[in-house]
Short mmCIF file of C-alpha atoms in Angstrom, two decimals:
data_model
loop_
_atom_site.label_atom_id
_atom_site.label_comp_id
_atom_site.label_asym_id
_atom_site.label_seq_id
_atom_site.Cartn_x
_atom_site.Cartn_y
_atom_site.Cartn_z
CA SER A 1 9.70 27.71 -17.03
CA PHE A 2 11.44 27.99 -20.38
CA GLY A 3 13.65 25.20 -21.61
CA THR A 4 12.18 22.47 -19.44
CA VAL A 5 9.11 20.50 -20.31
CA SER A 6 6.91 19.82 -17.31
CA LYS A 7 6.16 16.19 -16.61
CA VAL A 8 2.60 15.05 -16.03
CA VAL A 9 1.76 11.62 -14.63
CA VAL A 10 -1.86 10.52 -15.03
CA ASP A 11 -3.19 7.50 -13.14
CA PHE A 12 -6.33 6.23 -14.86
CA SER A 13 -8.42 3.22 -15.88
CA SER A 14 -6.89 0.88 -13.25
CA PRO A 15 -9.17 -2.16 -13.36
CA ASN A 16 -8.70 -5.21 -11.13
CA ILE A 17 -7.25 -8.44 -12.45
CA ALA A 18 -9.79 -11.27 -12.73
CA LYS A 19 -12.73 -8.89 -12.59
CA GLU A 20 -14.48 -7.44 -15.61
CA MET A 21 -14.00 -3.79 -16.38
CA HIS A 22 -17.24 -2.04 -15.52
CA VAL A 23 -18.81 1.29 -16.37
CA GLY A 24 -16.84 3.12 -13.66
CA HIS A 25 -13.60 2.01 -15.32
CA LEU A 26 -15.03 3.20 -18.63
CA ARG A 27 -15.38 6.73 -17.24
CA SER A 28 -11.89 6.74 -15.77
CA THR A 29 -10.45 5.41 -19.04
CA ILE A 30 -12.18 7.94 -21.29
CA ILE A 31 -11.58 10.96 -19.02
CA GLY A 32 -7.99 9.92 -18.28
CA GLU A 33 -7.04 9.41 -21.93
CA SER A 34 -8.57 12.76 -22.88
CA MET A 35 -6.65 14.54 -20.11
CA CYS A 36 -3.43 12.96 -21.35
CA ARG A 37 -4.15 14.17 -24.88
CA LEU A 38 -4.94 17.63 -23.55
CA PHE A 39 -1.59 17.91 -21.75
CA GLU A 40 0.30 16.46 -24.74
CA PHE A 41 -1.40 18.97 -27.03
CA ALA A 42 -0.27 21.74 -24.68
CA GLY A 43 3.33 20.51 -24.91
CA TYR A 44 3.76 18.57 -21.67
CA ASP A 45 5.62 15.28 -21.28
CA VAL A 46 2.91 12.81 -20.25
CA LEU A 47 3.20 9.40 -18.60
CA ARG A 48 -0.06 7.41 -18.66
CA LEU A 49 -0.20 4.84 -15.87
CA ASN A 50 -2.56 1.92 -15.44
CA HIS A 51 -2.45 1.15 -11.70
CA LEU A 52 -3.80 -2.39 -12.06
CA GLY A 53 -5.16 -4.22 -9.05
CA ASP A 54 -2.79 -7.12 -9.64
CA TRP A 55 -1.56 -7.93 -6.14
CA GLY A 56 -3.32 -8.75 -2.93
CA THR A 57 -5.44 -11.23 -1.05
CA GLN A 58 -7.84 -12.09 -3.89
CA PHE A 59 -4.93 -13.87 -5.63
CA GLY A 60 -4.80 -16.43 -2.83
CA MET A 61 -8.26 -17.75 -3.64
CA LEU A 62 -7.69 -17.50 -7.41
CA ILE A 63 -4.43 -19.48 -7.28
CA ALA A 64 -5.86 -22.09 -4.89
CA HIS A 65 -8.80 -22.57 -7.25
CA LEU A 66 -6.46 -22.74 -10.26
CA GLN A 67 -4.45 -25.52 -8.57
CA ASP A 68 -7.63 -27.54 -7.99
CA LYS A 69 -9.18 -27.02 -11.39
CA PHE A 70 -6.06 -27.22 -13.54
CA PRO A 71 -3.47 -29.15 -11.51
CA ASP A 72 -1.06 -29.28 -14.48
CA TYR A 73 -1.14 -25.48 -14.99
CA LEU A 74 2.68 -25.31 -14.87
CA THR A 75 3.06 -27.40 -18.03
CA VAL A 76 -0.29 -27.00 -19.82
CA SER A 77 -1.70 -23.51 -20.25
CA PRO A 78 -5.14 -23.62 -18.59
CA PRO A 79 -8.16 -22.65 -20.68
CA ILE A 80 -9.55 -20.00 -18.34
CA GLY A 81 -11.22 -17.89 -20.97
CA ASP A 82 -14.09 -16.80 -18.78
CA LEU A 83 -12.28 -15.28 -15.86
CA GLN A 84 -15.47 -13.78 -14.46
CA ALA A 85 -16.99 -17.22 -13.83
CA PHE A 86 -13.67 -18.47 -12.48
CA TYR A 87 -13.52 -15.56 -10.04
CA LYS A 88 -17.09 -16.15 -8.86
CA GLU A 89 -16.45 -19.88 -8.28
CA SER A 90 -13.32 -19.21 -6.27
CA LYS A 91 -15.07 -16.50 -4.23
CA ARG A 92 -17.95 -18.86 -3.46
CA ARG A 93 -15.50 -21.51 -2.22
CA PHE A 94 -13.60 -18.89 -0.22
CA ASP A 95 -16.82 -17.85 1.53
CA THR A 96 -18.13 -21.36 2.21
CA GLU A 97 -15.18 -23.79 2.57
CA GLU A 98 -13.03 -23.31 5.65
CA GLU A 99 -10.21 -25.56 4.32
CA PHE A 100 -10.09 -23.69 1.02
CA LYS A 101 -9.98 -20.36 2.83
CA LYS A 102 -6.94 -21.48 4.86
CA ARG A 103 -5.16 -22.63 1.71
CA ALA A 104 -5.99 -19.35 -0.01
CA TYR A 105 -4.23 -17.43 2.76
CA GLN A 106 -1.17 -19.70 2.44
CA CYS A 107 -1.14 -19.08 -1.31
CA VAL A 108 -0.98 -15.31 -0.71
CA VAL A 109 2.04 -15.74 1.56
CA LEU A 110 3.79 -17.96 -1.01
CA LEU A 111 3.01 -15.52 -3.82
CA GLN A 112 4.31 -12.57 -1.84
CA SER A 113 7.50 -14.41 -1.00
CA LYS A 114 7.95 -14.80 -4.79
CA ASN A 115 7.71 -18.61 -4.97
CA PRO A 116 8.25 -19.37 -8.71
CA ASP A 117 5.26 -21.75 -9.10
CA PHE A 118 2.97 -19.18 -7.53
CA ILE A 119 4.42 -16.35 -9.60
CA LYS A 120 3.68 -18.48 -12.68
CA ALA A 121 0.06 -18.98 -11.59
CA TRP A 122 -0.24 -15.25 -10.91
CA GLU A 123 1.15 -14.39 -14.36
CA LEU A 124 -1.31 -16.76 -16.06
CA ILE A 125 -4.27 -15.11 -14.36
CA CYS A 126 -2.95 -11.60 -15.11
CA ASP A 127 -2.42 -12.45 -18.79
CA VAL A 128 -5.99 -13.61 -19.31
CA SER A 129 -7.25 -10.36 -17.80
CA ARG A 130 -4.82 -8.24 -19.75
CA LYS A 131 -6.09 -9.65 -23.06
CA GLU A 132 -9.67 -8.77 -22.09
CA PHE A 133 -8.72 -5.22 -21.07
CA GLN A 134 -6.72 -4.75 -24.26
CA LYS A 135 -9.78 -5.44 -26.43
CA ILE A 136 -11.47 -2.47 -24.80
CA TYR A 137 -8.38 -0.25 -25.03
CA ASN A 138 -8.10 -1.07 -28.74
CA CYS A 139 -11.73 -0.14 -29.40
CA LEU A 140 -11.40 3.20 -27.64
CA ASP A 141 -7.87 3.99 -28.89
CA ILE A 142 -6.33 4.14 -25.41
CA THR A 143 -2.61 3.96 -24.66
CA LEU A 144 -1.39 3.05 -21.19
CA VAL A 145 1.77 1.93 -19.46
CA GLU A 146 0.89 -0.87 -17.10
CA ARG A 147 2.27 -0.43 -13.62
CA GLY A 148 0.17 -2.42 -11.18
CA GLU A 149 0.28 -2.63 -7.41
CA SER A 150 2.82 -5.47 -7.74
CA PHE A 151 5.31 -2.97 -9.21
CA TYR A 152 5.47 -1.23 -5.84
CA HIS A 153 5.63 -4.35 -3.68
CA GLU A 154 9.38 -4.16 -3.09
CA MET A 155 9.15 -0.51 -2.01
CA MET A 156 6.54 -1.03 0.68
CA LYS A 157 8.82 -2.09 3.52
CA ASP A 158 10.91 1.07 2.93
CA ILE A 159 7.75 3.16 3.11
CA VAL A 160 6.86 1.64 6.49
CA LYS A 161 10.44 2.20 7.70
CA GLU A 162 10.46 5.83 6.52
CA PHE A 163 7.25 6.63 8.43
CA GLU A 164 8.61 4.83 11.50
CA ASP A 165 11.98 6.63 11.35
CA LYS A 166 10.23 9.99 11.23
CA GLY A 167 8.07 9.07 14.23
CA PHE A 168 4.72 9.06 12.44
CA VAL A 169 3.72 5.47 13.26
CA GLN A 170 1.47 4.35 16.12
CA VAL A 171 0.80 0.72 16.92
CA ASP A 172 -2.85 -0.12 17.41
CA ASP A 173 -3.87 -3.70 18.17
CA GLY A 174 -0.82 -4.99 16.28
CA ARG A 175 -1.45 -2.75 13.27
CA LYS A 176 0.87 0.06 12.26
CA ILE A 177 -1.16 3.20 11.66
CA VAL A 178 -0.40 6.80 10.66
CA PHE A 179 -2.60 9.72 11.68
CA VAL A 180 -2.55 12.61 9.24
CA PRO A 181 -3.53 16.00 10.75
CA GLY A 182 -6.99 17.08 9.63
CA PHE A 183 -8.11 13.59 8.58
CA PRO A 184 -10.36 11.51 10.82
CA VAL A 185 -9.34 8.04 9.65
CA PRO A 186 -5.68 6.97 9.99
CA LEU A 187 -3.80 5.16 7.24
CA THR A 188 -3.03 1.51 8.02
CA ILE A 189 0.43 0.86 6.59
CA MET A 190 0.83 -2.61 8.03
CA LYS A 191 -1.75 -5.15 9.16
CA SER A 192 -1.30 -7.14 12.36
CA ASP A 193 -0.26 -10.20 10.28
CA GLY A 194 2.57 -8.19 8.69
CA GLY A 195 0.75 -7.72 5.38
CA TYR A 196 0.43 -4.44 3.51
CA THR A 197 -2.73 -2.60 2.48
CA TYR A 198 -3.98 -0.28 -0.28
CA ASP A 199 -2.75 2.55 1.93
CA THR A 200 0.80 1.20 1.75
CA SER A 201 0.75 0.60 -2.02
CA ASP A 202 -0.83 4.00 -2.70
CA LEU A 203 1.87 5.71 -0.61
CA ALA A 204 4.58 3.75 -2.43
CA ALA A 205 3.10 4.72 -5.80
CA LEU A 206 2.83 8.39 -4.76
CA LYS A 207 6.47 8.46 -3.65
CA HIS A 208 7.69 6.71 -6.79
CA ARG A 209 5.81 9.12 -9.07
CA LEU A 210 7.10 12.17 -7.21
CA CYS A 211 10.66 11.12 -6.42
CA GLU A 212 11.59 8.70 -9.23
CA GLU A 213 9.42 9.91 -12.11
CA LYS A 214 9.84 13.51 -10.90
CA ALA A 215 6.28 14.48 -11.79
CA ASP A 216 5.51 18.22 -11.79
CA ILE A 217 1.81 17.44 -12.06
CA LEU A 218 0.23 14.23 -10.81
CA ILE A 219 -3.40 13.49 -11.63
CA TYR A 220 -5.51 10.64 -10.29
CA VAL A 221 -8.61 9.98 -12.40
CA VAL A 222 -10.55 7.96 -9.84
CA ASP A 223 -14.21 7.96 -8.78
CA SER A 224 -15.43 10.40 -6.13
CA GLY A 225 -15.90 7.59 -3.62
CA GLN A 226 -12.11 7.46 -3.17
CA SER A 227 -11.84 11.16 -2.41
CA VAL A 228 -11.16 11.02 1.34
CA HIS A 229 -8.72 8.12 0.92
CA LEU A 230 -6.70 9.92 -1.76
CA GLN A 231 -6.70 13.26 0.06
CA THR A 232 -5.36 11.47 3.15
CA VAL A 233 -2.61 9.78 1.12
CA PHE A 234 -1.67 13.11 -0.54
CA ALA A 235 -1.57 14.86 2.85
CA ALA A 236 0.65 12.09 4.25
CA GLY A 237 3.03 12.62 1.32
CA GLN A 238 3.23 16.34 2.17
CA MET A 239 3.62 15.65 5.88
CA ILE A 240 6.64 13.41 5.30
CA GLY A 241 8.17 15.88 2.84
CA TRP A 242 7.89 14.15 -0.54
CA TYR A 243 6.44 17.25 -2.15
CA ASP A 244 5.40 20.83 -1.58
CA PRO A 245 1.92 21.57 -2.98
CA LYS A 246 3.08 25.08 -3.93
CA VAL A 247 5.62 23.52 -6.33
CA THR A 248 4.08 20.22 -7.36
CA ARG A 249 0.46 19.83 -8.24
CA VAL A 250 -1.14 16.62 -7.00
CA ALA A 251 -4.80 16.42 -7.94
CA HIS A 252 -7.69 14.01 -7.67
CA ALA A 253 -9.82 14.38 -10.80
CA ALA A 254 -12.93 12.77 -9.34
CA PHE A 255 -16.00 11.68 -11.27
CA GLY A 256 -19.55 10.63 -10.41
CA VAL A 257 -21.26 7.29 -10.94
CA VAL A 258 -22.95 6.09 -14.11
CA LEU A 259 -26.72 5.75 -13.86
CA GLY A 260 -29.17 3.87 -16.04
CA GLU A 261 -32.07 5.71 -17.67
CA ASP A 262 -34.13 4.91 -14.54
CA LYS A 263 -31.65 7.15 -12.62
CA LYS A 264 -30.47 4.18 -10.56
CA LYS A 265 -26.96 2.75 -10.60
CA PHE A 266 -26.26 1.30 -14.04
CA LYS A 267 -26.89 -2.49 -13.86
CA THR A 268 -28.21 -5.27 -16.08
CA ARG A 269 -31.78 -6.52 -15.56
CA SER A 270 -30.44 -9.32 -13.36
CA GLY A 271 -28.65 -6.76 -11.18
CA ASP A 272 -25.10 -7.55 -12.37
CA THR A 273 -22.67 -4.86 -13.39
CA VAL A 274 -22.78 -4.25 -17.13
CA ARG A 275 -19.93 -5.89 -19.01
CA LEU A 276 -18.04 -3.21 -20.88
CA ILE A 277 -17.41 -5.36 -23.90
CA ASP A 278 -21.20 -5.93 -24.22
CA LEU A 279 -21.75 -2.21 -23.96
CA LEU A 280 -19.30 -1.51 -26.82
CA GLU A 281 -20.90 -4.27 -28.96
CA GLU A 282 -24.32 -2.74 -28.38
CA GLY A 283 -22.96 0.67 -29.41
CA LEU A 284 -21.62 -0.81 -32.66
CA LYS A 285 -24.95 -2.49 -33.41
CA ARG A 286 -26.91 0.72 -32.84
CA ALA A 287 -24.47 2.84 -34.85
CA MET A 288 -24.86 0.47 -37.81
CA ASP A 289 -28.68 0.62 -37.55
CA LYS A 290 -28.44 4.41 -37.57
CA LEU A 291 -26.16 4.44 -40.63
CA LYS A 292 -28.49 2.09 -42.50
CA ASP A 293 -31.49 4.27 -41.60
CA LYS A 294 -29.68 7.14 -43.29
CA GLU A 295 -28.91 4.81 -46.24
CA ARG A 296 -25.18 5.33 -45.83
CA ASP A 297 -24.63 1.67 -46.78
CA LYS A 298 -25.70 2.56 -50.34
CA VAL A 299 -22.97 5.18 -50.86
CA LEU A 300 -20.09 3.84 -48.77
CA THR A 301 -17.83 0.88 -49.49
CA ALA A 302 -17.93 -1.94 -46.91
CA GLU A 303 -14.67 -0.66 -45.46
CA GLU A 304 -15.86 2.96 -45.23
CA LEU A 305 -19.08 1.80 -43.62
CA LYS A 306 -17.16 -0.13 -40.94
CA ALA A 307 -14.93 2.90 -40.27
CA ALA A 308 -18.02 5.11 -39.98
CA GLN A 309 -19.68 2.60 -37.65
CA MET A 310 -16.68 2.59 -35.30
CA SER A 311 -16.27 6.38 -35.38
CA VAL A 312 -19.92 6.91 -34.56
CA ALA A 313 -20.24 4.19 -31.90
CA PHE A 314 -17.05 4.82 -29.95
CA GLY A 315 -17.05 8.56 -30.60
CA CYS A 316 -20.56 8.82 -29.16
CA ILE A 317 -19.75 6.75 -26.07
CA LYS A 318 -16.68 8.88 -25.34
CA TYR A 319 -18.29 12.22 -26.08
CA ALA A 320 -21.39 11.52 -24.00
CA ASP A 321 -19.13 11.00 -21.00
CA LEU A 322 -16.83 13.96 -21.68
CA SER A 323 -19.66 16.42 -22.37
CA HIS A 324 -21.06 16.03 -18.84
CA ASN A 325 -19.41 17.71 -15.89
CA ARG A 326 -17.36 14.78 -14.56
CA LEU A 327 -18.20 15.68 -10.96
CA ASN A 328 -21.87 14.85 -11.51
CA ASP A 329 -23.45 11.43 -11.84
CA TYR A 330 -24.25 10.74 -15.45
CA VAL A 331 -27.15 8.95 -17.14
CA PHE A 332 -26.04 6.49 -19.81
CA SER A 333 -28.41 6.52 -22.79
CA PHE A 334 -27.59 5.20 -26.26
CA ASP A 335 -30.57 7.06 -27.74
CA LYS A 336 -29.28 10.44 -26.56
CA MET A 337 -25.69 9.63 -27.54
CA LEU A 338 -26.48 8.67 -31.10
CA ASP A 339 -28.79 11.63 -31.73
CA ASP A 340 -27.42 13.79 -34.54
CA ARG A 341 -29.05 16.90 -33.12
CA GLY A 342 -27.73 18.82 -30.13
CA ASN A 343 -24.41 18.56 -28.33
CA THR A 344 -23.48 15.02 -29.39
CA ALA A 345 -20.57 13.33 -31.14
CA ALA A 346 -22.78 12.57 -34.15
CA TYR A 347 -23.43 16.28 -34.68
CA LEU A 348 -19.75 17.20 -34.31
CA LEU A 349 -18.67 14.39 -36.64
CA TYR A 350 -21.17 15.70 -39.17
CA ALA A 351 -19.81 19.27 -38.93
CA PHE A 352 -16.22 18.02 -39.10
CA THR A 353 -17.00 15.94 -42.20
CA ARG A 354 -18.58 18.96 -43.86
CA ILE A 355 -15.46 21.06 -43.21
CA ARG A 356 -13.24 18.31 -44.60
CA ALA A 357 -15.49 18.06 -47.68
CA ILE A 358 -15.09 21.79 -48.36
CA ALA A 359 -11.31 21.50 -48.07
CA ARG A 360 -11.30 18.50 -50.41
CA LEU A 361 -13.47 20.26 -52.99
CA ALA A 362 -11.33 23.40 -52.83
CA ASN A 363 -8.15 21.30 -53.05
CA ILE A 364 -6.68 22.82 -49.91
CA ASP A 365 -4.33 20.91 -47.64
CA GLU A 366 -2.78 21.58 -44.24
CA GLN A 367 0.41 23.08 -45.67
CA MET A 368 -1.43 25.58 -47.84
CA LEU A 369 -3.47 26.62 -44.80
CA ARG A 370 -0.38 27.16 -42.67
CA LYS A 371 1.25 29.24 -45.43
CA ALA A 372 -1.93 31.30 -45.85
CA ALA A 373 -2.17 31.85 -42.10
CA ARG A 374 1.30 33.38 -42.14
CA GLU A 375 1.10 35.37 -45.36
CA GLU A 376 -2.46 36.27 -46.31
CA VAL A 377 -4.35 39.23 -44.94
CA LEU A 378 -7.78 38.03 -43.89
CA ILE A 379 -10.63 40.45 -44.29
CA LEU A 380 -13.82 39.70 -42.40
CA ASP A 381 -16.86 41.61 -43.59
CA HIS A 382 -19.92 39.40 -43.11
CA GLU A 383 -21.39 39.31 -39.58
CA LYS A 384 -21.28 35.49 -39.61
CA GLU A 385 -17.56 35.62 -40.45
CA TRP A 386 -17.03 37.92 -37.48
CA LYS A 387 -19.02 35.63 -35.25
CA LEU A 388 -16.98 32.59 -36.33
CA GLY A 389 -13.68 34.48 -36.06
CA LYS A 390 -14.43 35.58 -32.50
CA CYS A 391 -15.47 32.07 -31.55
CA ILE A 392 -12.21 30.56 -32.87
CA LEU A 393 -10.17 33.14 -30.94
CA ARG A 394 -11.55 31.88 -27.63
CA PHE A 395 -9.83 28.51 -28.04
CA PRO A 396 -6.59 29.33 -26.14
CA GLU A 397 -8.42 30.60 -23.07
CA ILE A 398 -10.64 27.49 -23.05
CA LEU A 399 -7.48 25.35 -23.12
CA GLN A 400 -5.94 27.37 -20.32
CA LYS A 401 -9.06 26.98 -18.21
CA ILE A 402 -9.30 23.21 -18.60
CA LEU A 403 -5.58 22.71 -17.91
CA GLU A 404 -6.30 24.37 -14.57
CA ASP A 405 -9.65 22.87 -13.52
CA LEU A 406 -9.48 19.61 -15.53
CA LEU A 407 -13.16 19.94 -16.49
CA LEU A 408 -13.31 18.69 -20.06
CA HIS A 409 -17.01 19.36 -20.61
CA THR A 410 -16.02 23.02 -21.09
CA LEU A 411 -14.14 21.97 -24.22
CA CYS A 412 -17.16 19.97 -25.44
CA ASP A 413 -19.45 22.98 -24.92
CA TYR A 414 -16.98 25.14 -26.83
CA LEU A 415 -16.66 22.69 -29.73
CA TYR A 416 -20.43 22.44 -29.99
CA GLU A 417 -20.70 26.22 -30.10
CA LEU A 418 -17.92 26.32 -32.70
CA ALA A 419 -19.71 23.74 -34.86
CA THR A 420 -23.06 25.56 -34.73
CA THR A 421 -21.36 28.91 -35.44
CA PHE A 422 -19.57 27.33 -38.39
CA THR A 423 -22.85 25.93 -39.70
CA GLU A 424 -24.45 29.40 -39.54
CA PHE A 425 -21.47 30.80 -41.44
CA TYR A 426 -21.67 27.99 -44.00
CA ASP A 427 -25.39 28.57 -44.54
CA ASN A 428 -24.90 32.32 -45.04
CA CYS A 429 -21.60 32.65 -46.89
CA TYR A 430 -20.15 30.90 -49.94
CA CYS A 431 -17.11 28.79 -49.10
CA VAL A 432 -16.46 27.20 -52.49
CA GLU A 433 -17.91 28.13 -55.88
CA LYS A 434 -17.61 26.29 -59.16
CA ASP A 435 -16.83 28.15 -62.36
CA ARG A 436 -19.79 27.49 -64.67
CA GLN A 437 -17.65 27.33 -67.82
CA SER A 438 -14.61 25.30 -66.72
CA GLY A 439 -16.15 23.34 -63.84
CA GLU A 440 -13.07 24.28 -61.76
#
């Protein structure tokens, strides 16, 4: 409607504290950020949320382990740089030591009752993780507002009460469960020990985004494996009256898994998940090799070369993901990504650079273009001009389509077509000519 800007809330990235971000988070992060930019470009008010896994039973074992390893953690900041190893150690103890397991459960209770020493331990662990995540967000130019599960902790008892008051709760073996019509598995909103679950925190987050943030459109960029869970949560939100799907759009933008070139789930040789930071480093190394092959290091300053390296490496990693239909599984291959032929970031960067070079040579800036667009009469006579003109005119309908189906590969296909059409035009028509006499 006119006069009001619709509000879009996008839930994406959402790694877990004390675990490394893996390739699945990479997809969510890249697709989510691009969706946010799409809606911003189209004039929406966008809130980007990082629903961190920062609350829950795993903190019991992490805090118990922290107390044992760094007993003076309250006064001396503990050097837990490698959180991955720390997590694995604490998990091993949790699985093998009965005493430790009991203590871990007590730690959870103390954390959830907001005991200051335990909150401090929790914050320490979260901070270490946050710094690691931020390195990745900086590389990929991602902006997020952090709002983890802990943010919704206070709201959970009200959620349980609301479902009880409306008569939706059944008690099963001490658990409080909610059946949603049409869904086989009920939501468990309270465990028999009085603790909450993902179901409770996801309901709390849904309500907060709809009722407090007043989202008109709410998008969850989460892997396809969570589809049934999310659809059940959305349906519960409708059932209890938080939103009407005819008015508010709540969507799960699902995506497939990342496969290695052997078409199996993407893992290291030893069978571990691939560390994202290693993946980005590898991309940088390969991009630099590629630039040196093309002897770019001979014509660019050290600073320009580094900028080119980052553009190529991170641009290729993002574009490879975005140019595949997100619903399908996708094969991760550096060789394909960095190829400068075909529908790749390298090819688009090349076309973009060429266009910028023409503008620079012709001394034309953005303002002059805008003025010309308003005032000049454009006459197309060459068939390649017509072809390019028609291609450019399809842009609004492409935008409209992807705002509706959230399939960004359509935009990639379009941009690739635009770049090849431009190249044909460039090869057939003069864009800039120098005067032989004056050199102008």
